[in-house]
Amino acid sequence: VIPLGVRQEFFDVKSDDIRHIRIEFNLPERFILYLGGIDPRKNLHRALEGYAAALTDVELPPIVIAGKLNTNHHDYIALIEKITEFSLDEKVIFIGFVPNELLASLYSAAEFLLFPSLCEGFGLPVLEAMAVGCPVLTSNVSAMPEVAENSALLVDPYSIDEIRDGILTIATDPNRRKKLAQSGKKRAKEFSWKRTAEMLLQILKKTVGVTNER
């Protein structure tokens, strides 16, 4: 298994960059971020149901959903129906595709990343969010625990109750968010594209029987 990496710019986001992203996408002062597709494996339906349940206990920032959307696709239509079902029309904001060069600023502006996916080959948003110091709530299945280790709040993505409790925990406890931000940055520093390339090179050398000996 070869892990992915994170670009160096994620570790050094400027305050001006954060102000720019807020203006660029008209972002609220506080928001929860989801970044990625909306197909069923991303588990957004359960995430929204858990969020709606958490809202019955405390007031929460809106959820900002970032990513390219096909508004005619059945996955998008089903998601809109779920938003309406749980009366979240005023609590979910779609901002569409965000270019790679703006992602670090977007993570930095968020209160935390909500990423309870059912299955990921790696889960790059988890690593990128941790690199900028954005606390992460993600799944305790698939690749996410291996990437995050103890530097994210892990929940059972099949459990609405656990997602709700996780949202409440991370949203209402600033000390917990601070600790996750600190440990996340430390964990993310273990991943780089240089390390990824070196590991891939070693596998290619072994595959074709090449050694470093001349």
C-alpha positions as a LaTeX table, in Angstrom:
\begin{tabular}{lrrr}
\hline
Residue & $x$ (\AA) & $y$ (\AA) & $z$ (\AA) \\
\hline
Val1 & 0.00 & 0.00 & 0.00 \\
Ile2 & 1.36 & 3.39 & $-1.02$ \\
Pro3 & $-0.19$ & 6.36 & 0.81 \\
Leu4 & $-0.87$ & 9.64 & $-0.94$ \\
Gly5 & 0.72 & 12.92 & 0.09 \\
Val6 & $-0.20$ & 16.50 & 0.81 \\
Arg7 & 1.27 & 19.63 & $-0.77$ \\
Gln8 & 3.43 & 21.90 & 1.36 \\
Glu9 & 1.12 & 24.88 & 0.86 \\
Phe10 & $-1.47$ & 23.21 & 3.09 \\
Phe11 & 0.79 & 23.76 & 6.08 \\
Asp12 & 1.14 & 27.51 & 5.58 \\
Val13 & $-2.20$ & 29.17 & 4.79 \\
Lys14 & $-2.22$ & 32.95 & 5.12 \\
Ser15 & $-5.04$ & 34.91 & 6.75 \\
Asp16 & $-5.44$ & 36.90 & 3.52 \\
Asp17 & $-6.08$ & 33.64 & 1.66 \\
Ile18 & $-8.85$ & 32.76 & 4.10 \\
Arg19 & $-10.47$ & 36.18 & 3.68 \\
His20 & $-10.28$ & 35.75 & $-0.08$ \\
Ile21 & $-12.03$ & 32.36 & $-0.05$ \\
Arg22 & $-14.81$ & 33.74 & 2.13 \\
Ile23 & $-15.43$ & 36.54 & $-0.36$ \\
Glu24 & $-14.99$ & 34.32 & $-3.42$ \\
Phe25 & $-17.71$ & 31.88 & $-2.35$ \\
Asn26 & $-19.74$ & 34.15 & $-0.05$ \\
Leu27 & $-19.10$ & 31.84 & 2.90 \\
Pro28 & $-20.69$ & 32.35 & 6.32 \\
Glu29 & $-18.47$ & 33.24 & 9.26 \\
Arg30 & $-18.86$ & 29.72 & 10.68 \\
Phe31 & $-19.55$ & 26.57 & 8.69 \\
Ile32 & $-19.05$ & 22.83 & 8.62 \\
Leu33 & $-17.35$ & 21.63 & 5.43 \\
Tyr34 & $-18.08$ & 18.61 & 3.28 \\
Leu35 & $-15.83$ & 18.20 & 0.22 \\
Gly36 & $-16.29$ & 15.56 & $-2.46$ \\
Gly37 & $-18.86$ & 13.75 & $-4.55$ \\
Ile38 & $-22.41$ & 12.97 & $-3.50$ \\
Asp39 & $-22.73$ & 9.36 & $-4.62$ \\
Pro40 & $-24.15$ & 6.89 & $-2.05$ \\
Arg41 & $-20.74$ & 5.67 & $-0.78$ \\
Lys42 & $-20.04$ & 9.21 & 0.43 \\
Asn43 & $-22.82$ & 8.73 & 2.99 \\
Leu44 & $-24.15$ & 12.28 & 2.84 \\
His45 & $-27.70$ & 11.12 & 3.53 \\
Arg46 & $-26.77$ & 9.72 & 6.94 \\
Ala47 & $-24.51$ & 12.71 & 7.59 \\
Leu48 & $-27.42$ & 15.08 & 7.02 \\
Glu49 & $-29.74$ & 12.97 & 9.13 \\
Gly50 & $-27.21$ & 12.99 & 11.98 \\
Tyr51 & $-26.76$ & 16.74 & 11.55 \\
Ala52 & $-30.52$ & 17.29 & 11.67 \\
Ala53 & $-30.72$ & 15.21 & 14.86 \\
Ala54 & $-27.90$ & 17.26 & 16.41 \\
Leu55 & $-29.77$ & 20.45 & 15.55 \\
Thr56 & $-32.56$ & 19.44 & 17.91 \\
Asp57 & $-30.05$ & 19.78 & 20.77 \\
Val58 & $-27.96$ & 22.83 & 19.80 \\
Glu59 & $-27.73$ & 25.49 & 17.13 \\
Leu60 & $-25.07$ & 24.53 & 14.58 \\
Pro61 & $-23.26$ & 26.30 & 11.75 \\
Pro62 & $-24.53$ & 25.48 & 8.25 \\
Ile63 & $-22.99$ & 22.71 & 6.16 \\
Val64 & $-21.12$ & 23.87 & 3.06 \\
Ile65 & $-20.99$ & 21.20 & 0.35 \\
Ala66 & $-18.10$ & 21.74 & $-2.07$ \\
Gly67 & $-17.63$ & 19.73 & $-5.23$ \\
Lys68 & $-18.76$ & 19.50 & $-8.83$ \\
Leu69 & $-22.46$ & 18.68 & $-9.15$ \\
Asn70 & $-24.72$ & 17.40 & $-11.88$ \\
Thr71 & $-28.07$ & 18.85 & $-10.86$ \\
Asn72 & $-29.89$ & 16.49 & $-13.23$ \\
His73 & $-28.35$ & 13.34 & $-11.74$ \\
His74 & $-30.48$ & 11.12 & $-9.53$ \\
Asp75 & $-27.93$ & 11.31 & $-6.68$ \\
Tyr76 & $-28.31$ & 15.10 & $-6.55$ \\
Ile77 & $-32.10$ & 14.89 & $-6.75$ \\
Ala78 & $-32.16$ & 12.34 & $-3.92$ \\
Leu79 & $-29.90$ & 14.56 & $-1.82$ \\
Ile80 & $-32.19$ & 17.57 & $-2.31$ \\
Glu81 & $-35.14$ & 15.41 & $-1.25$ \\
Lys82 & $-33.24$ & 14.43 & 1.92 \\
Ile83 & $-32.45$ & 18.08 & 2.66 \\
Thr84 & $-36.14$ & 18.96 & 2.30 \\
Glu85 & $-37.25$ & 15.96 & 4.35 \\
Phe86 & $-35.20$ & 17.14 & 7.34 \\
Ser87 & $-36.02$ & 20.84 & 6.84 \\
Leu88 & $-32.40$ & 21.73 & 6.14 \\
Asp89 & $-32.99$ & 24.04 & 3.17 \\
Glu90 & $-31.59$ & 27.01 & 5.12 \\
Lys91 & $-28.74$ & 25.00 & 6.65 \\
Val92 & $-27.06$ & 23.46 & 3.57 \\
Ile93 & $-25.07$ & 25.59 & 1.12 \\
Phe94 & $-23.76$ & 24.30 & $-2.21$ \\
Ile95 & $-20.72$ & 26.17 & $-3.56$ \\
Gly96 & $-19.83$ & 23.88 & $-6.47$ \\
Phe97 & $-16.36$ & 23.06 & $-7.73$ \\
Val98 & $-13.41$ & 24.59 & $-5.88$ \\
Pro99 & $-10.05$ & 24.75 & $-7.74$ \\
Asn100 & $-7.11$ & 22.94 & $-6.20$ \\
Glu101 & $-5.25$ & 26.16 & $-5.46$ \\
Leu102 & $-8.10$ & 27.33 & $-3.20$ \\
Leu103 & $-8.65$ & 24.11 & $-1.25$ \\
Ala104 & $-6.19$ & 24.85 & 1.56 \\
Ser105 & $-7.91$ & 28.17 & 2.24 \\
Leu106 & $-11.34$ & 26.52 & 2.18 \\
Tyr107 & $-10.34$ & 23.92 & 4.77 \\
Ser108 & $-8.77$ & 26.65 & 6.90 \\
Ala109 & $-11.98$ & 28.69 & 6.92 \\
Ala110 & $-14.12$ & 25.75 & 8.08 \\
Glu111 & $-14.96$ & 24.92 & 11.69 \\
Phe112 & $-14.43$ & 21.24 & 10.93 \\
Leu113 & $-14.56$ & 18.72 & 8.08 \\
Leu114 & $-17.49$ & 16.30 & 8.01 \\
Phe115 & $-16.41$ & 13.24 & 6.01 \\
Pro116 & $-18.27$ & 10.07 & 7.15 \\
Ser117 & $-17.66$ & 8.15 & 3.91 \\
Leu118 & $-18.45$ & 4.43 & 3.71 \\
Cys119 & $-15.53$ & 3.55 & 1.46 \\
Glu120 & $-12.42$ & 5.37 & 0.26 \\
Gly121 & $-9.26$ & 4.26 & $-1.46$ \\
Phe122 & $-7.41$ & 6.78 & 0.71 \\
Gly123 & $-9.58$ & 9.73 & 1.75 \\
Leu124 & $-7.43$ & 12.67 & 0.66 \\
Pro125 & $-9.75$ & 15.35 & 2.14 \\
Val126 & $-9.02$ & 13.92 & 5.60 \\
Leu127 & $-5.28$ & 14.39 & 5.14 \\
Glu128 & $-5.60$ & 17.83 & 3.52 \\
Ala129 & $-7.87$ & 19.11 & 6.30 \\
Met130 & $-5.53$ & 17.85 & 8.99 \\
Ala131 & $-2.57$ & 19.54 & 7.27 \\
Val132 & $-4.15$ & 23.00 & 7.57 \\
Gly133 & $-5.27$ & 22.39 & 11.15 \\
Cys134 & $-8.95$ & 21.83 & 10.36 \\
Pro135 & $-10.48$ & 19.32 & 12.82 \\
Val136 & $-11.89$ & 16.21 & 11.15 \\
Leu137 & $-14.91$ & 14.00 & 11.83 \\
Thr138 & $-14.66$ & 10.89 & 9.70 \\
Ser139 & $-15.44$ & 7.18 & 9.55 \\
Asn140 & $-13.96$ & 4.34 & 11.56 \\
Val141 & $-14.00$ & 2.07 & 8.48 \\
Ser142 & $-12.15$ & 1.72 & 5.18 \\
Ala143 & $-8.95$ & 3.77 & 4.79 \\
Met144 & $-9.87$ & 6.66 & 7.09 \\
Pro145 & $-8.62$ & 5.24 & 10.43 \\
Glu146 & $-5.29$ & 4.35 & 8.83 \\
Val147 & $-4.85$ & 7.87 & 7.49 \\
Ala148 & $-6.09$ & 9.74 & 10.57 \\
Glu149 & $-5.04$ & 7.38 & 13.37 \\
Asn150 & $-5.88$ & 9.24 & 16.60 \\
Ser151 & $-5.91$ & 12.66 & 14.99 \\
Ala152 & $-9.58$ & 12.71 & 13.94 \\
Leu153 & $-12.89$ & 11.98 & 15.61 \\
Leu154 & $-13.90$ & 8.58 & 14.23 \\
Val155 & $-17.51$ & 7.40 & 14.13 \\
Asp156 & $-19.44$ & 4.43 & 12.76 \\
Pro157 & $-20.70$ & 5.80 & 9.42 \\
Tyr158 & $-23.66$ & 3.42 & 9.43 \\
Ser159 & $-24.93$ & 4.81 & 12.75 \\
Ile160 & $-27.00$ & 8.00 & 12.67 \\
Asp161 & $-26.62$ & 8.24 & 16.44 \\
Glu162 & $-22.82$ & 8.11 & 16.30 \\
Ile163 & $-22.70$ & 10.72 & 13.55 \\
Arg164 & $-25.03$ & 12.95 & 15.59 \\
Asp165 & $-22.96$ & 12.49 & 18.74 \\
Gly166 & $-19.75$ & 13.14 & 16.82 \\
Ile167 & $-21.10$ & 16.36 & 15.36 \\
Leu168 & $-22.25$ & 17.50 & 18.81 \\
Thr169 & $-18.89$ & 16.66 & 20.36 \\
Ile170 & $-16.74$ & 18.44 & 17.81 \\
Ala171 & $-19.10$ & 21.40 & 17.37 \\
Thr172 & $-19.55$ & 22.20 & 21.06 \\
Asp173 & $-16.09$ & 21.49 & 22.46 \\
Pro174 & $-13.47$ & 24.08 & 21.35 \\
Asn175 & $-10.76$ & 22.33 & 23.36 \\
Arg176 & $-11.42$ & 19.10 & 21.49 \\
Arg177 & $-11.25$ & 20.96 & 18.18 \\
Lys178 & $-7.95$ & 22.56 & 19.22 \\
Lys179 & $-6.43$ & 19.21 & 20.15 \\
Leu180 & $-7.60$ & 17.62 & 16.90 \\
Ala181 & $-6.17$ & 20.53 & 14.92 \\
Gln182 & $-2.78$ & 20.19 & 16.61 \\
Ser183 & $-2.53$ & 16.41 & 16.35 \\
Gly184 & $-3.86$ & 16.51 & 12.79 \\
Lys185 & $-1.10$ & 18.81 & 11.59 \\
Lys186 & 1.49 & 16.63 & 13.24 \\
Arg187 & 0.05 & 13.49 & 11.66 \\
Ala188 & $-0.21$ & 15.09 & 8.21 \\
Lys189 & 3.50 & 15.92 & 8.22 \\
Glu190 & 4.18 & 12.19 & 7.94 \\
Phe191 & 2.71 & 12.23 & 4.40 \\
Ser192 & 4.41 & 13.85 & 1.42 \\
Trp193 & 4.35 & 13.33 & $-2.34$ \\
Lys194 & 8.13 & 12.78 & $-2.18$ \\
Arg195 & 7.56 & 9.84 & 0.16 \\
Thr196 & 4.82 & 8.54 & $-2.17$ \\
Ala197 & 7.16 & 8.71 & $-5.17$ \\
Glu198 & 10.01 & 7.00 & $-3.31$ \\
Met199 & 7.75 & 4.13 & $-2.21$ \\
Leu200 & 6.39 & 3.70 & $-5.74$ \\
Leu201 & 9.93 & 3.72 & $-7.16$ \\
Gln202 & 11.01 & 0.96 & $-4.77$ \\
Ile203 & 8.07 & $-1.20$ & $-5.82$ \\
Leu204 & 8.82 & $-0.64$ & $-9.51$ \\
Lys205 & 12.47 & $-1.58$ & $-8.94$ \\
Lys206 & 11.48 & $-4.78$ & $-7.15$ \\
Thr207 & 8.96 & $-5.63$ & $-9.85$ \\
Val208 & 11.50 & $-5.45$ & $-12.67$ \\
Gly209 & 14.38 & $-6.80$ & $-10.59$ \\
Val210 & 16.40 & $-3.57$ & $-10.48$ \\
Thr211 & 18.72 & $-2.92$ & $-7.54$ \\
Asn212 & 20.78 & 0.08 & $-6.55$ \\
Glu213 & 23.95 & $-1.91$ & $-7.23$ \\
Arg214 & 25.90 & $-1.11$ & $-10.38$ \\
\hline
\end{tabular}
